[in-house]
Short mmCIF file of C-alpha atoms in Angstrom, two decimals:
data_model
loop_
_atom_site.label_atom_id
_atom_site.label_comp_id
_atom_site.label_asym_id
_atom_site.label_seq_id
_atom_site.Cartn_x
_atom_site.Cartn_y
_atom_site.Cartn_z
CA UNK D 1136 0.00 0.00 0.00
CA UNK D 1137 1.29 3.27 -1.07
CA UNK D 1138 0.23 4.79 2.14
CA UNK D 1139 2.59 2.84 4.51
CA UNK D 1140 5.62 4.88 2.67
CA UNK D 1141 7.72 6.28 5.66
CA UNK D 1142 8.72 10.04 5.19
CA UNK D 1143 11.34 11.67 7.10
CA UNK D 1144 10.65 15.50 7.35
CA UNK D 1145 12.99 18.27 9.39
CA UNK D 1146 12.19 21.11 10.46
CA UNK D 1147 8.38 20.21 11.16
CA UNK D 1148 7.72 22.11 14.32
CA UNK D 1149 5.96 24.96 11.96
CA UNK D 1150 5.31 25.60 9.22
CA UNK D 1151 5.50 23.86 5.99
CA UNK D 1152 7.23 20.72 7.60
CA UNK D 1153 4.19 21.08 10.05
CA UNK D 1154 1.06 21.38 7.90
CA UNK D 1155 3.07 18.61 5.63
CA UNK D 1156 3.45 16.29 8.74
CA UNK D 1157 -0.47 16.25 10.02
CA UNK D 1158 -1.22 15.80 6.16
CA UNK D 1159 0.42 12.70 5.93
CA UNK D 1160 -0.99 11.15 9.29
CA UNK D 1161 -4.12 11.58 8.16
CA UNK D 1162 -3.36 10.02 4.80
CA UNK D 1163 -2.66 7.06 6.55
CA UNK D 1164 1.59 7.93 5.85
CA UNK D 1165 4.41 6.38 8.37
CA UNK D 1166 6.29 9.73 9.90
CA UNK D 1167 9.28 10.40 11.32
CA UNK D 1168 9.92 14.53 12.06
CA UNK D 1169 12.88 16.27 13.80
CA UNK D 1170 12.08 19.45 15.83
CA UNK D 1171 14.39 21.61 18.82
CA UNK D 1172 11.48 20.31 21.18
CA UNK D 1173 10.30 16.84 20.56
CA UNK D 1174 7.38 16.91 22.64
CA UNK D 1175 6.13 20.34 21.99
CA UNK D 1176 5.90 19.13 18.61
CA UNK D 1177 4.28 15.88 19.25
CA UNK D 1178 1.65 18.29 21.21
CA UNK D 1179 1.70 20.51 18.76
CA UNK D 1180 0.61 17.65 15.85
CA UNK D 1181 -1.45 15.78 18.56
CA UNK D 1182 -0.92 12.12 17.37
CA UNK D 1183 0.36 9.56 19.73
CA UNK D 1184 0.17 6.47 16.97
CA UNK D 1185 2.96 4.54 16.12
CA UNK D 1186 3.23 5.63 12.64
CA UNK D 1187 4.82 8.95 14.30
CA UNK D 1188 8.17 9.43 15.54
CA UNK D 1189 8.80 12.77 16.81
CA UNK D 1190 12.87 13.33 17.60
CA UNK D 1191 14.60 15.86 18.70
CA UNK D 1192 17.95 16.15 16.16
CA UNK D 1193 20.69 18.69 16.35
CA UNK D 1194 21.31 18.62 12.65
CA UNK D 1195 24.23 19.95 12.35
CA UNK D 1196 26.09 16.61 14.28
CA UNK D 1197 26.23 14.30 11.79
CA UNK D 1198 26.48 11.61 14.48
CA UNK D 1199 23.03 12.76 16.09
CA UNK D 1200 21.64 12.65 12.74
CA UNK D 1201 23.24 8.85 11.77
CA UNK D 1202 21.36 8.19 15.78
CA UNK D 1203 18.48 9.53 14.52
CA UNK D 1204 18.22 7.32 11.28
CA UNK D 1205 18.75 4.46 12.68
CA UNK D 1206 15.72 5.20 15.30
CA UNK D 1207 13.91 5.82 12.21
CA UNK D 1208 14.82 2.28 10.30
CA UNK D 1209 14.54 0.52 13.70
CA UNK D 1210 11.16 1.70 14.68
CA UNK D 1211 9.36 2.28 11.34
CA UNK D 1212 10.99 -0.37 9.11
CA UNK D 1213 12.86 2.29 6.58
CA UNK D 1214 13.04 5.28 5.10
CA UNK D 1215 11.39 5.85 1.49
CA UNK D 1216 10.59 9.62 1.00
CA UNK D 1217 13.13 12.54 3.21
CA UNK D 1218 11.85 16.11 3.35
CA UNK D 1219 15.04 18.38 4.49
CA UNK D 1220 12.78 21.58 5.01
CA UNK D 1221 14.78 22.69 8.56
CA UNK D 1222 16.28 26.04 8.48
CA UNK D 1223 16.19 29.58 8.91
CA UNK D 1224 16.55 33.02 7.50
CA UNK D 1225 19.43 35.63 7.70
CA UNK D 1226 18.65 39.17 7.23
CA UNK D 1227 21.87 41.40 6.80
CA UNK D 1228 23.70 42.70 4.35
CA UNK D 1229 27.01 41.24 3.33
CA UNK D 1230 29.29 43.63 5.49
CA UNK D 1231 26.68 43.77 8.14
CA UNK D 1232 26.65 40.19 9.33
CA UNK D 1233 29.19 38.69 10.85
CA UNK D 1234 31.74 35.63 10.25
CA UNK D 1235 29.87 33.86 12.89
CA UNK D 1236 26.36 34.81 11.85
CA UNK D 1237 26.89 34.09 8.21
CA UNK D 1238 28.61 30.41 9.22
CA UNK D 1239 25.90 29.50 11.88
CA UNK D 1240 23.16 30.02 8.67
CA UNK D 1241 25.12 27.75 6.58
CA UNK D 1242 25.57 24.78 9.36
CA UNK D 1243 21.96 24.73 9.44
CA UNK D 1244 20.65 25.12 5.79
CA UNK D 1245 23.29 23.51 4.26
CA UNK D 1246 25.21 21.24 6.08
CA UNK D 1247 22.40 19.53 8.60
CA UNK D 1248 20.77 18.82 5.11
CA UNK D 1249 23.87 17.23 3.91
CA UNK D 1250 24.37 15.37 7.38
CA UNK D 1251 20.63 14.08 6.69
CA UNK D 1252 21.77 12.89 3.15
CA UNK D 1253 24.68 11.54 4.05
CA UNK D 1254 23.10 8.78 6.54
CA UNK D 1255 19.74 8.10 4.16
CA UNK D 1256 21.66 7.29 1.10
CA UNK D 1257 22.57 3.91 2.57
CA UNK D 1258 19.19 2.67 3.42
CA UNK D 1259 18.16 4.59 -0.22
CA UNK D 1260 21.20 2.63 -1.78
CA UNK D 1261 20.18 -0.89 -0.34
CA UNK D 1262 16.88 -1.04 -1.58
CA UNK D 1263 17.59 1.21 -5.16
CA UNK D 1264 14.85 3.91 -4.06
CA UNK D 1265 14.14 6.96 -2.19
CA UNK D 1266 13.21 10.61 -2.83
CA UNK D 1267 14.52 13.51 -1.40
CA UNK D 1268 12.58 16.81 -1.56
CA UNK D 1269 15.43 19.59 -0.80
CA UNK D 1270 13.89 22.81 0.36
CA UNK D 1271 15.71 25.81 -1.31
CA UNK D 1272 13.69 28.95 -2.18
CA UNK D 1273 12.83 31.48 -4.56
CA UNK D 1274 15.57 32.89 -3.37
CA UNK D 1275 17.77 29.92 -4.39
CA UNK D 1276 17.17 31.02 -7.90
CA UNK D 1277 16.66 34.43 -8.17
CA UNK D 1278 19.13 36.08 -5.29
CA UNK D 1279 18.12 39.53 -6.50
CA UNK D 1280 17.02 40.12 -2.74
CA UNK D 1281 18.82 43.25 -0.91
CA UNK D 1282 19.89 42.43 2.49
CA UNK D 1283 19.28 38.24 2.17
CA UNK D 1284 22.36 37.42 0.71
CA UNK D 1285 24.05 35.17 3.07
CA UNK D 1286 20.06 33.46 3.07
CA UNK D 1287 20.21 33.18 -0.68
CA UNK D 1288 23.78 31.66 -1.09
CA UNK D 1289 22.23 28.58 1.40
CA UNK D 1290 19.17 28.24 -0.55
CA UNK D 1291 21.75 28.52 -4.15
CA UNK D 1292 23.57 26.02 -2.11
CA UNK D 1293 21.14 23.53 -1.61
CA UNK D 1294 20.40 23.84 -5.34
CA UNK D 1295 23.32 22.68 -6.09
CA UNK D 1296 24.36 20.37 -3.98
CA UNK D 1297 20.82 18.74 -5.11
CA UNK D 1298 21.02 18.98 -8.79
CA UNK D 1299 24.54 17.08 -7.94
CA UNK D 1300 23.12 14.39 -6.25
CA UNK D 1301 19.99 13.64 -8.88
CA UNK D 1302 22.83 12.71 -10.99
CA UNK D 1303 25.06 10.88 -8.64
CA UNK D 1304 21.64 8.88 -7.97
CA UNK D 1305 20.15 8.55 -11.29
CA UNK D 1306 21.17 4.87 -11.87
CA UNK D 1307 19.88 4.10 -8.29
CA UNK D 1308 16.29 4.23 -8.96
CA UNK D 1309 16.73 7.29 -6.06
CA UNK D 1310 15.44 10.89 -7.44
CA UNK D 1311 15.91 14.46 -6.26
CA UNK D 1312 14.41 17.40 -6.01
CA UNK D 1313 15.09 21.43 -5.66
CA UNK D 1314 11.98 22.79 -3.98
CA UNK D 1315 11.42 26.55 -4.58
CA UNK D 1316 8.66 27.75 -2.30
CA UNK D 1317 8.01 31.72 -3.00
CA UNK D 1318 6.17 33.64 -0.04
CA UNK D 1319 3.18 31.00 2.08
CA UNK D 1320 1.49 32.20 4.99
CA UNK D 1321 3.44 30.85 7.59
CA UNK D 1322 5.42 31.98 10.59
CA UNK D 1323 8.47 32.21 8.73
CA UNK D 1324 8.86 35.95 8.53
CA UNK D 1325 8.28 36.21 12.34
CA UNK D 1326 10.66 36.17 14.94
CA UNK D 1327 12.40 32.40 15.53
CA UNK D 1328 12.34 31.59 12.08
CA UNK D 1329 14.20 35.20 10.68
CA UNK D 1330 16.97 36.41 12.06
CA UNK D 1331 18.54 40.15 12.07
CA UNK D 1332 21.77 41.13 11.60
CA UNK D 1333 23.16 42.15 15.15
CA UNK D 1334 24.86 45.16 14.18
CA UNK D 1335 23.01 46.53 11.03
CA UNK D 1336 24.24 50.27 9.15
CA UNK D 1337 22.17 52.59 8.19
CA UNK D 1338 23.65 53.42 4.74
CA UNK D 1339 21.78 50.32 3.13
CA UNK D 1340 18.77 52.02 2.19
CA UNK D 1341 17.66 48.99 -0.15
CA UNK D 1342 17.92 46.57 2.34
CA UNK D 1343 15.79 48.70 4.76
CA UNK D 1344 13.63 48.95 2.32
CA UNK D 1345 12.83 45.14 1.69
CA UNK D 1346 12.47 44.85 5.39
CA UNK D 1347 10.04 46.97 5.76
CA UNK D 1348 8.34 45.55 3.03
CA UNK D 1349 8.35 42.25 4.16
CA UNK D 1350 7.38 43.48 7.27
CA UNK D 1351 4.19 46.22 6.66
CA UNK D 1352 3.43 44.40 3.17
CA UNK D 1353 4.01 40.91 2.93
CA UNK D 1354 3.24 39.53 6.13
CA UNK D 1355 -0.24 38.04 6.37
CA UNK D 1356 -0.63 38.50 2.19
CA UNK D 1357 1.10 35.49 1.71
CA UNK D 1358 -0.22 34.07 -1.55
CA UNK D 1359 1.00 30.81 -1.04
CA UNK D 1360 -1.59 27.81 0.85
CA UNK D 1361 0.60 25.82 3.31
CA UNK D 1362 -2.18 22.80 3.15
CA UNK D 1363 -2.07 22.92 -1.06
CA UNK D 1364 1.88 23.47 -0.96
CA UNK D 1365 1.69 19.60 1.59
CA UNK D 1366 -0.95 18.17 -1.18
CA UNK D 1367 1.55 18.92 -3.74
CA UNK D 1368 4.66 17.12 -2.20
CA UNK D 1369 2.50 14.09 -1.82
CA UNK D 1370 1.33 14.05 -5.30
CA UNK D 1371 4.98 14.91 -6.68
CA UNK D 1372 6.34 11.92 -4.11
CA UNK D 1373 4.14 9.45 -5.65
CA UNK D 1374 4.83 9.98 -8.89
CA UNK D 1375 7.47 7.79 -11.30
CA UNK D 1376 9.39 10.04 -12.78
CA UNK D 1377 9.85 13.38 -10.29
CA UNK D 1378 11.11 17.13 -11.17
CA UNK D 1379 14.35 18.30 -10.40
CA UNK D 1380 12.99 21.98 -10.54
CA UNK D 1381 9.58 21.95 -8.68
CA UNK D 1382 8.47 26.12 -8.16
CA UNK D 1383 6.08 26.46 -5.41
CA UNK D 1384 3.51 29.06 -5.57
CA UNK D 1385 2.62 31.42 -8.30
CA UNK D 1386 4.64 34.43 -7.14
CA UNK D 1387 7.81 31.44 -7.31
CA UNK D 1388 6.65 30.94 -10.75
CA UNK D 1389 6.91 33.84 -12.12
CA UNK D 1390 10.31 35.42 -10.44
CA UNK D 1391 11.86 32.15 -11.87
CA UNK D 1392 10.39 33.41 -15.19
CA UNK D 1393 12.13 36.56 -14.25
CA UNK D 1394 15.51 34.95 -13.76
CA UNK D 1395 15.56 33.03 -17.01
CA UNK D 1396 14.20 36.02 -19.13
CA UNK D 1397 17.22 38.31 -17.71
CA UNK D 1398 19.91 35.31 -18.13
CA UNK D 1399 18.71 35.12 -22.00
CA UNK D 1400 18.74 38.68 -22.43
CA UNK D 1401 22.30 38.70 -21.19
CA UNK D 1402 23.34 35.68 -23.00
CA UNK D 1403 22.37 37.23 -26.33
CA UNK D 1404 23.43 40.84 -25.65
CA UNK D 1405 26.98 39.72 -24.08
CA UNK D 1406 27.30 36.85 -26.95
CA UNK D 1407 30.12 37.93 -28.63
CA UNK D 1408 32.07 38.39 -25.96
CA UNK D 1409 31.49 35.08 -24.33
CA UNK D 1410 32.42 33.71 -27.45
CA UNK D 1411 35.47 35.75 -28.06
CA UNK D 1412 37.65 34.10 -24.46
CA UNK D 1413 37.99 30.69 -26.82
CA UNK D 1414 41.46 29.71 -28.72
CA UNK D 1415 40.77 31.63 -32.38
CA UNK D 1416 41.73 29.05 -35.02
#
């Protein structure tokens, strides 16, 4: 039965990992779900079957995530679909944030998703199939964003460390996917989930600007529906052959537009030149 799949989501104490983890106990789905706090997510969910595992995972030890797998395989048989959605935005410009702010942003977005990877792909590899689902962002693609640039080279990050590993896996039967939510209405531009630079300067008037924005504008005008955005990785999950490039959300659809139409224009406009670096016979 397609329904006793197990999935292994991160980051599923809010948001999308959380509306995606309640939709798949009530499909009838075997979960697994890493959180900070354990039980305030198992509260949170309120389902006490045992076709949920809630754990609490620092993600960026790669030995607390290989514990954590093998929790998973022990107590729910295996592993077949992993969601790596934990992580967190960065505001800041460049020079604003620091070495250690800009680093900490990266262990989590980046490398606890590569620690996750790392200890599925040998229970993927053993039975030839698995699907990851590799949360990136809009801003993964288009990183035209003042003031989120240490957010968007994460989320660029994850792109390509996941457009890597759908070929390292193709002959696996394992597939993988870039997911590129734009803005859903979710707690994600509130405090715990967005961070501020600690010493910000006043000359970046177009980073000020976004953040206010984001923060008089945006908030609560979300386009994007949290419960359609979980229906979608389900349907995606159970199908043969899965995206690479999956945009979330209408607003995600068209900025990726965006970025393609402006990398064309410069291709054709800059032609010559690019062409003009090779060995002239």
């Amino acid at each position: 039965m397609k329904n006793q799949k197990v999935w292994f989501v991160t980051g599923a104490s809010k948001g999308l990992g959380l509306t995606l983890v309640k939709r798949l106990l009530s499909e009838g789905y075997k979960v697994a779900a890493t959180s900070r706090d354990a039980e305030a997510m198992r509260s949170e969910i309120g389902h006490d079957g045992g076709d949920f595992l809630p754990l609490q995972v620092d993600l960026t030890s790669n030995v607390k995530v290989a514990e954590a797998v093998a929790q998973i395989v022990s107590q729910l048989g295996s592993i077949d679909v992993v969601v790596n959605n934990a992580g967190y935005g960065q505001l800041g410009t460049l020079e604003e944030l620091s070495d250690e702010e800009a680093r900490e942003n990266f262990d989590v977005n980046v490398f606890g998703a590569l620690n996750v990877i790392r200890n599925v792909m040998p229970v993927f590899r053993e039975k030839r199939s698995g699907a990851f689902f590799n949360i990136s962002s809009i801003a993964g693609f288009l990183g035209t964003f003042p003031g989120w640039g240490i957010y968007n080279a994460t989320k660029f990050a994850v792109a390509g460390f996941t457009e890597a590993l759908s070929a390292e896996t193709k002959s696996l039967g394992i597939s993988a996917t870039i997911v590129y939510p734009g803005y859903f209405k979710t707690n994600f531009l509130l405090q715990g989930s967005l961070r501020s630079a600690a010493h910000p300067i006043a000359d970046y008037k177009e980073a000020r600007e976004l953040e206010v924005i984001h923060n008089e504008q945006i908030i609560g005008n979300q386009p994007g529906d949290p419960e359609n955005a979980a229906a979608a990785f389900i349907k995606v999950a159970e199908m043969e052959e899965r995206p690479l490039h999956l945009f979330l959300g209408s607003d995600s659809f068209g900025m990726a537009h965006t970025k393609i139409e402006a990398v064309q224009k410069d291709l054709d406009t800059f032609e010559s030149i690019s062409k003009s670096t090779d060995y002239q016979q």
